[in-house]
Short mmCIF file of C-alpha atoms in Angstrom, two decimals:
data_model
loop_
_atom_site.label_atom_id
_atom_site.label_comp_id
_atom_site.label_asym_id
_atom_site.label_seq_id
_atom_site.Cartn_x
_atom_site.Cartn_y
_atom_site.Cartn_z
CA CYS A 1 -11.30 -47.06 60.19
CA SER A 2 -9.37 -43.88 58.58
CA ASP A 3 -7.30 -41.68 62.00
CA PRO A 4 -10.56 -38.04 61.60
CA VAL A 5 -7.55 -36.45 62.06
CA THR A 6 -5.49 -36.98 58.94
CA ALA A 7 -8.47 -37.35 56.50
CA LYS A 8 -8.85 -33.49 57.49
CA GLU A 9 -5.52 -32.75 56.73
CA SER A 10 -5.78 -34.50 53.40
CA ARG A 11 -9.07 -32.25 52.48
CA THR A 12 -7.33 -29.15 53.87
CA LEU A 13 -4.40 -30.25 51.53
CA ARG A 14 -5.90 -30.83 48.13
CA ARG A 15 -8.12 -27.76 49.24
CA THR A 16 -4.40 -26.32 49.42
CA LEU A 17 -3.54 -27.65 46.20
CA GLN A 18 -6.54 -27.10 44.58
CA GLY A 19 -6.70 -23.18 45.10
CA THR A 20 -2.52 -23.36 44.22
CA LEU A 21 -3.02 -25.08 40.76
CA ILE A 22 -6.11 -22.59 40.09
CA ARG A 23 -3.80 -19.38 41.12
CA ILE A 24 -1.45 -20.62 38.49
CA GLY A 25 -3.41 -21.27 35.99
CA GLN A 26 -4.56 -17.80 36.29
CA GLY A 27 -0.71 -16.43 36.20
CA LEU A 28 0.49 -18.10 33.40
CA LEU A 29 -3.10 -16.60 31.44
CA VAL A 30 -2.80 -13.22 32.78
CA LEU A 31 0.52 -13.36 30.81
CA ILE A 32 -0.12 -14.64 28.45
CA VAL A 33 -3.02 -12.29 27.61
CA ALA A 34 -0.43 -9.23 28.97
CA THR A 35 2.33 -10.65 26.45
CA THR A 36 0.30 -11.25 23.45
CA PHE A 37 -1.09 -7.30 23.95
CA SER A 38 2.55 -6.28 24.11
CA LEU A 39 3.50 -8.27 20.74
CA LEU A 40 0.43 -6.38 19.21
CA ALA A 41 2.00 -3.02 20.44
CA LEU A 42 5.84 -3.88 19.27
CA TRP A 43 4.18 -5.13 16.10
CA GLN A 44 2.70 -2.08 15.45
CA TRP A 45 6.07 0.23 15.93
CA ASP A 46 7.40 -2.20 13.77
CA ARG A 47 4.55 -1.20 10.86
CA ALA A 48 5.17 2.17 12.16
CA GLU A 49 8.71 1.97 11.68
CA GLY A 50 8.69 0.62 8.54
CA HIS A 51 6.05 3.30 7.49
CA GLN A 52 8.78 5.90 8.50
CA GLU A 53 11.13 4.10 6.10
CA LEU A 54 8.78 3.20 3.55
CA GLU A 55 7.90 7.28 3.28
CA ALA A 56 11.30 8.55 2.94
CA GLU A 57 12.73 5.99 0.61
CA LEU A 58 9.61 6.92 -1.61
CA SER A 59 10.69 10.71 -0.94
CA ARG A 60 14.26 9.65 -2.28
CA ILE A 61 13.78 8.05 -5.49
CA ALA A 62 10.99 10.35 -6.26
CA THR A 63 13.48 12.91 -6.42
CA SER A 64 16.64 11.70 -7.84
CA ALA A 65 17.87 12.59 -11.36
CA PRO A 66 16.02 11.40 -14.45
CA ALA A 67 17.24 8.38 -15.47
CA SER A 68 16.23 6.77 -19.13
CA LEU A 69 13.16 4.54 -19.33
CA THR A 70 14.73 1.46 -20.61
CA SER A 71 17.67 1.46 -18.12
CA ILE A 72 15.34 0.90 -15.25
CA HIS A 73 12.74 -1.00 -16.91
CA ARG A 74 12.09 -3.52 -19.56
CA PRO A 75 8.46 -4.92 -21.53
CA GLN A 76 6.41 -7.41 -20.03
CA ILE A 77 8.15 -7.69 -17.04
CA ALA A 78 6.37 -6.25 -13.43
CA LEU A 79 7.22 -3.22 -12.43
CA ASP A 80 10.08 -3.34 -9.24
CA GLY A 81 9.29 -1.53 -6.50
CA GLU A 82 12.58 0.21 -6.64
CA ASP A 83 11.57 1.60 -9.63
CA ALA A 84 8.48 2.84 -9.00
CA ASN A 85 7.72 7.14 -8.48
CA ARG A 86 11.10 7.13 -10.78
CA MET A 87 11.35 9.93 -13.14
CA VAL A 88 12.26 8.76 -16.40
CA THR A 89 12.86 10.07 -20.03
CA THR A 90 11.79 8.45 -23.76
CA SER A 91 11.35 8.60 -27.52
CA GLY A 92 9.07 7.31 -29.93
CA ARG A 93 5.85 8.34 -31.54
CA TYR A 94 2.43 7.74 -30.15
CA LEU A 95 0.09 5.19 -31.84
CA ASP A 96 -3.25 5.60 -29.94
CA ALA A 97 -5.11 7.85 -27.61
CA TYR A 98 -7.84 7.21 -24.96
CA LEU A 99 -10.08 8.60 -22.62
CA ALA A 100 -9.33 7.92 -18.59
CA ARG A 101 -12.69 9.04 -16.71
CA GLY A 102 -13.40 8.96 -12.81
CA GLN A 103 -9.63 10.03 -12.17
CA GLU A 104 -8.92 11.99 -9.30
CA ALA A 105 -7.93 15.68 -11.32
CA GLY A 106 -10.76 14.51 -13.72
CA GLU A 107 -11.08 13.33 -17.26
CA TYR A 108 -7.33 12.58 -18.45
CA GLU A 109 -5.90 11.80 -21.81
CA VAL A 110 -3.77 8.14 -21.80
CA ALA A 111 -1.61 7.79 -25.27
CA LEU A 112 -0.28 4.66 -25.52
CA LEU A 113 3.30 5.67 -27.05
CA GLU A 114 5.89 2.72 -28.74
CA VAL A 115 8.83 3.54 -27.25
CA LYS A 116 12.31 4.03 -29.99
CA VAL A 117 14.67 2.16 -30.22
CA SER A 118 12.94 -0.86 -28.80
CA ALA A 119 13.31 -4.81 -29.68
CA PRO A 120 11.62 -5.75 -29.93
CA ARG A 121 8.13 -3.23 -30.69
CA ALA A 122 7.02 -2.36 -27.37
CA ALA A 123 4.58 0.35 -25.76
CA ILE A 124 3.80 2.41 -22.44
CA LEU A 125 0.74 4.12 -21.16
CA VAL A 126 1.19 7.62 -21.31
CA ALA A 127 -1.00 9.53 -19.07
CA ARG A 128 -0.70 13.17 -20.73
CA SER A 129 -3.26 15.82 -19.81
CA ILE A 130 -6.57 17.02 -18.49
CA LEU A 131 -9.12 17.29 -21.19
CA ASP A 132 -12.11 19.86 -20.60
CA ASP A 133 -14.33 18.93 -23.74
CA SER A 134 -13.89 15.10 -23.65
CA ALA A 135 -11.85 15.34 -27.04
CA THR A 136 -8.22 13.53 -27.09
CA ASN A 137 -6.05 15.79 -29.18
CA VAL A 138 -2.95 13.64 -29.83
CA PRO A 139 -0.44 14.12 -32.15
CA LEU A 140 -0.46 10.27 -33.57
CA GLY A 141 2.39 9.69 -35.67
CA GLU A 142 4.57 12.78 -34.43
CA GLU A 143 7.86 11.99 -33.06
CA VAL A 144 8.03 13.16 -29.11
CA GLU A 145 9.97 13.72 -26.32
CA LEU A 146 9.05 12.57 -23.08
CA LEU A 147 9.54 13.30 -19.76
CA ALA A 148 7.31 11.38 -16.87
CA ARG A 149 7.28 9.98 -13.28
CA LEU A 150 7.21 6.06 -14.03
CA LEU A 151 4.08 4.69 -11.73
CA PRO A 152 2.37 1.70 -11.04
CA SER A 153 -0.34 0.58 -12.84
CA GLN A 154 -3.76 1.48 -11.09
CA ARG A 155 -5.88 -1.73 -9.65
CA GLU A 156 -8.92 -0.56 -9.54
CA ASP A 157 -11.28 0.77 -11.95
CA LEU A 158 -12.18 3.90 -12.13
CA ASP A 159 -14.98 4.11 -14.60
CA PRO A 160 -16.53 0.65 -14.45
CA ASN A 161 -19.40 2.13 -16.71
CA SER A 162 -16.02 1.41 -19.80
CA ARG A 163 -16.08 -2.06 -19.48
CA ILE A 164 -18.87 -2.54 -20.69
CA SER A 165 -19.05 0.32 -23.07
CA GLY A 166 -15.63 -0.35 -24.72
CA GLU A 167 -14.54 2.77 -25.05
CA GLY A 168 -11.93 4.44 -23.22
CA LEU A 169 -9.84 2.69 -20.05
CA SER A 170 -11.83 2.24 -16.77
CA ARG A 171 -8.18 2.12 -15.35
CA ILE A 172 -4.64 3.52 -16.34
CA ASP A 173 -3.27 -0.92 -16.57
CA SER A 174 -1.57 -1.85 -20.26
CA ALA A 175 -3.19 -5.66 -18.92
CA LEU A 176 -6.12 -3.82 -20.33
CA LEU A 177 -5.22 -3.30 -23.95
CA VAL A 178 -3.81 -7.24 -24.21
CA GLU A 179 -6.78 -8.09 -26.46
CA ARG A 180 -7.99 -4.62 -28.25
CA LEU A 181 -3.76 -5.13 -29.69
CA GLN A 182 -3.21 -9.07 -30.30
CA GLY A 183 -1.63 -9.74 -33.36
CA GLN A 184 0.67 -6.65 -33.31
CA SER A 185 3.55 -7.97 -31.91
CA LEU A 186 3.66 -4.88 -30.00
CA ALA A 187 5.36 -6.49 -26.41
CA LEU A 188 3.34 -3.59 -23.22
CA TYR A 189 5.11 -2.16 -20.51
CA ASP A 190 3.25 -2.70 -16.66
CA GLY A 191 2.85 0.50 -15.39
CA TYR A 192 2.52 4.09 -16.67
CA LEU A 193 4.09 7.25 -17.28
CA LEU A 194 2.73 10.61 -15.64
CA LEU A 195 3.79 13.29 -18.49
CA GLN A 196 5.80 16.18 -16.82
CA SER A 197 7.10 17.78 -20.11
CA GLU A 198 6.75 16.70 -23.88
CA ARG A 199 8.86 17.74 -27.48
CA ILE A 200 7.46 17.36 -30.80
CA ASP A 201 9.64 17.98 -33.09
CA GLY A 202 11.96 20.38 -30.55
CA VAL A 203 8.67 22.63 -29.45
CA GLU A 204 7.86 22.09 -25.89
CA SER A 205 3.99 20.92 -25.81
CA ASP A 206 1.46 23.31 -24.38
CA LEU A 207 -0.98 20.81 -22.28
CA GLU A 208 -2.48 20.92 -19.23
CA LEU A 209 -0.99 18.53 -17.28
CA ILE A 210 -2.06 16.34 -14.59
CA PRO A 211 -0.51 17.29 -11.18
CA ASP A 212 2.33 15.86 -10.09
CA SER A 213 1.86 12.39 -8.13
CA ILE A 214 3.82 9.85 -6.47
CA ALA A 215 2.53 6.05 -5.49
CA GLU A 216 1.06 5.87 -1.37
CA PRO A 217 2.96 3.72 0.49
CA THR A 218 1.68 0.17 0.51
CA ILE A 219 1.42 -0.67 4.59
CA PRO A 220 -1.54 -0.16 4.97
CA GLY A 221 -3.07 3.11 7.27
CA TYR A 222 -1.02 5.97 8.32
CA TYR A 223 2.12 6.49 11.21
CA TRP A 224 -0.36 7.74 13.74
CA GLN A 225 -2.53 5.29 13.38
CA HIS A 226 -0.11 2.92 14.14
CA LEU A 227 1.42 4.83 16.56
CA SER A 228 -2.27 4.78 18.40
CA TYR A 229 -2.53 1.40 18.38
CA VAL A 230 1.37 1.13 20.05
CA VAL A 231 -0.74 3.20 22.95
CA ILE A 232 -3.94 0.95 22.87
CA TRP A 233 -1.95 -2.34 23.23
CA SER A 234 0.43 -1.50 25.81
CA LEU A 235 -2.49 -0.19 28.15
CA MET A 236 -3.96 -3.36 27.56
CA ALA A 237 -0.96 -5.29 28.41
CA ILE A 238 -0.37 -2.82 31.65
CA LEU A 239 -4.36 -3.36 32.14
CA THR A 240 -4.15 -7.03 31.83
CA LEU A 241 -1.53 -7.09 34.89
CA TYR A 242 -3.89 -4.59 37.34
CA LEU A 243 -6.29 -6.91 37.36
CA PRO A 244 -5.27 -9.29 39.02
CA PHE A 245 -4.09 -7.62 42.01
CA TYR A 246 -7.31 -5.03 41.58
CA GLN A 247 -8.96 -7.84 42.56
CA ARG A 248 -7.31 -9.28 45.58
CA LYS A 249 -6.97 -6.24 47.05
CA ARG A 250 -10.76 -5.06 46.87
CA ASN A 251 -11.20 -9.11 48.28
CA ARG A 252 -9.99 -8.07 51.01
CA LEU A 253 -11.38 -5.26 51.66
CA VAL A 254 -14.98 -6.13 50.99
CA PRO A 255 -15.45 -8.41 54.71
#
């Protein structure tokens, strides 16, 4: 028969050990949750800083001196992010004209420019002007000199009806012309040109130009949104660490 005192001490020791293990487990859980919230806050802080850096880089690229299109970009090669938003110069002749509806400033006249001194033959889309009457007026076949901003191709259809009807462009993207231009031995540039000025036989064109713009940063959201998430996740981490102390204090106050 076991000593009753020894059995009581054993039960007390087990309960003490169990309570200690429970408190350690709860403490570890609190630390894990608080650390997770802290890491999320740091992640959002990094995104906020990345957003600022990317906007500064886009602004630097957008205001840099114009470069020749053929010196920074090649046909059938994805547009390098470092060259997007660059102001470029090029020359050539217009091969065709298209209508792009649903654009931000209205209906756009988009032309296909065969780039001069390009081997093999290559062409790039040019968002040329805003239209009032949906009638394109591109000087086909004439030699032109352009100053334009190089932008990434649009990835979402702005006028889905164009795909159904087969007329115009649902978005400004040379990929839509691959089937139409089969058999013409014409390589296409990724991206498109947003026209800034155009000279035909040395004479400046009188066009209703599309407002200048630069591509948005690829980091989702806005700077202030990332900062707000930093505050939220930080508060959640602080609250998680505070709750055990609050619960202990409350238990002491309740008889």
